[in-house]
Amino acid sequence: MHELGVVFYVIDDVERVAKENDVEHIHSVTLEIGEVSSVIPEYLLDCWKWAIKKHDILIDCELKFEPIEAVTYCEDCQSNYSTVEFGKICPRCGSENTYLIKGNEFNIKEIEVY
């Protein structure tokens, strides 16, 4: 489960930002997670609940998610389509000359403080 490592990474970044801004407690953290990022939000949340108990600045901190739809671009017909629904093959022209343009991201979008 790589979600635990992801949580440690997020906590390290959030604590660094909090320290730089003299923040004593963080109310919530919002993450943007791409549909095909390989991060499973439910597992991430379980790891988060366990890990924040070990960091005073994060006690009772809520973890929020904003999904990013996976979109693929077809170079042959110059169209975008849903990656999750259709995969690598373009549903409009049948081409495999495609690439992912969004949906693999994992970003800390917002840190809310009291």
Short mmCIF file of C-alpha atoms in Angstrom, two decimals:
data_model
loop_
_atom_site.label_atom_id
_atom_site.label_comp_id
_atom_site.label_asym_id
_atom_site.label_seq_id
_atom_site.Cartn_x
_atom_site.Cartn_y
_atom_site.Cartn_z
CA MET A 1 0.00 0.00 0.00
CA HIS A 2 1.85 3.08 -1.23
CA GLU A 3 -0.86 5.33 0.22
CA LEU A 4 0.96 5.39 3.58
CA GLY A 5 4.06 6.79 1.89
CA VAL A 6 1.88 9.34 0.10
CA VAL A 7 0.36 10.40 3.43
CA PHE A 8 3.83 10.86 4.96
CA TYR A 9 4.81 13.00 1.97
CA VAL A 10 1.66 15.16 2.32
CA ILE A 11 2.17 15.54 6.08
CA ASP A 12 5.80 16.59 5.59
CA ASP A 13 4.79 19.23 3.04
CA VAL A 14 1.87 20.50 5.10
CA GLU A 15 3.98 20.77 8.25
CA ARG A 16 6.71 22.62 6.34
CA VAL A 17 4.19 25.15 4.99
CA ALA A 18 2.64 25.53 8.45
CA LYS A 19 6.03 26.21 10.02
CA GLU A 20 6.93 28.77 7.34
CA ASN A 21 3.66 30.60 8.11
CA ASP A 22 3.65 30.27 11.92
CA VAL A 23 0.50 28.13 11.86
CA GLU A 24 -0.31 26.22 15.05
CA HIS A 25 -3.15 24.00 13.83
CA ILE A 26 -4.41 22.85 10.45
CA HIS A 27 -8.15 22.40 10.06
CA SER A 28 -8.23 20.60 6.69
CA VAL A 29 -6.15 19.57 3.72
CA THR A 30 -7.66 19.29 0.23
CA LEU A 31 -6.01 17.01 -2.30
CA GLU A 32 -6.63 16.84 -6.03
CA ILE A 33 -6.45 13.23 -7.17
CA GLY A 34 -6.51 12.16 -10.80
CA GLU A 35 -8.73 9.26 -11.78
CA VAL A 36 -5.75 7.29 -13.05
CA SER A 37 -3.16 8.44 -10.51
CA SER A 38 -3.07 5.00 -8.83
CA VAL A 39 -3.91 6.60 -5.47
CA ILE A 40 -6.99 5.12 -3.82
CA PRO A 41 -8.76 7.80 -1.75
CA GLU A 42 -10.32 5.33 0.71
CA TYR A 43 -6.92 3.82 1.54
CA LEU A 44 -5.39 7.28 1.74
CA LEU A 45 -8.05 8.34 4.23
CA ASP A 46 -7.43 5.30 6.44
CA CYS A 47 -3.69 6.04 6.49
CA TRP A 48 -4.39 9.73 7.14
CA LYS A 49 -6.56 9.01 10.19
CA TRP A 50 -3.80 6.86 11.65
CA ALA A 51 -0.91 9.23 10.84
CA ILE A 52 -2.40 12.54 12.04
CA LYS A 53 -2.63 11.22 15.61
CA LYS A 54 1.16 11.42 15.71
CA HIS A 55 1.33 15.12 14.72
CA ASP A 56 -0.08 17.71 17.13
CA ILE A 57 -0.59 20.29 14.41
CA LEU A 58 -2.87 17.84 12.54
CA ILE A 59 -5.03 16.46 15.35
CA ASP A 60 -8.62 16.24 14.01
CA CYS A 61 -7.50 17.58 10.62
CA GLU A 62 -9.95 16.67 7.88
CA LEU A 63 -8.70 15.27 4.59
CA LYS A 64 -10.76 16.31 1.56
CA PHE A 65 -10.57 15.09 -2.02
CA GLU A 66 -11.31 16.70 -5.37
CA PRO A 67 -11.22 14.26 -8.28
CA ILE A 68 -9.61 15.18 -11.58
CA GLU A 69 -11.22 13.46 -14.55
CA ALA A 70 -8.82 11.50 -16.74
CA VAL A 71 -8.88 12.81 -20.31
CA THR A 72 -6.99 11.43 -23.30
CA TYR A 73 -6.17 13.25 -26.53
CA CYS A 74 -6.22 11.55 -29.95
CA GLU A 75 -3.59 12.92 -32.31
CA ASP A 76 -5.30 11.48 -35.39
CA CYS A 77 -8.74 13.08 -35.02
CA GLN A 78 -7.67 15.86 -32.58
CA SER A 79 -10.36 15.04 -30.04
CA ASN A 80 -10.47 14.50 -26.29
CA TYR A 81 -12.29 11.64 -24.61
CA SER A 82 -12.79 9.97 -21.23
CA THR A 83 -9.78 7.80 -20.44
CA VAL A 84 -11.53 5.66 -17.83
CA GLU A 85 -14.40 4.86 -20.17
CA PHE A 86 -12.43 4.18 -23.34
CA GLY A 87 -8.79 3.55 -22.41
CA LYS A 88 -6.05 4.06 -24.98
CA ILE A 89 -8.18 3.51 -28.10
CA CYS A 90 -10.03 6.58 -29.37
CA PRO A 91 -13.79 5.97 -29.46
CA ARG A 92 -14.24 8.36 -32.38
CA CYS A 93 -11.70 7.05 -34.88
CA GLY A 94 -10.27 3.85 -33.35
CA SER A 95 -6.72 5.17 -33.27
CA GLU A 96 -4.15 4.17 -30.65
CA ASN A 97 -2.17 7.33 -31.38
CA THR A 98 -3.33 8.88 -28.11
CA TYR A 99 -1.91 10.25 -24.88
CA LEU A 100 -3.17 11.25 -21.45
CA ILE A 101 -3.57 15.02 -21.01
CA LYS A 102 -4.95 15.06 -17.47
CA GLY A 103 -6.02 12.71 -14.72
CA ASN A 104 -2.70 11.44 -13.40
CA GLU A 105 -2.16 14.36 -11.02
CA PHE A 106 -1.81 14.29 -7.27
CA ASN A 107 -1.66 17.80 -5.76
CA ILE A 108 -2.10 19.49 -2.43
CA LYS A 109 -4.69 22.06 -3.45
CA GLU A 110 -5.53 23.77 -0.18
CA ILE A 111 -4.50 23.91 3.45
CA GLU A 112 -7.12 25.44 5.70
CA VAL A 113 -6.07 26.85 9.07
CA TYR A 114 -7.98 28.28 12.00
#
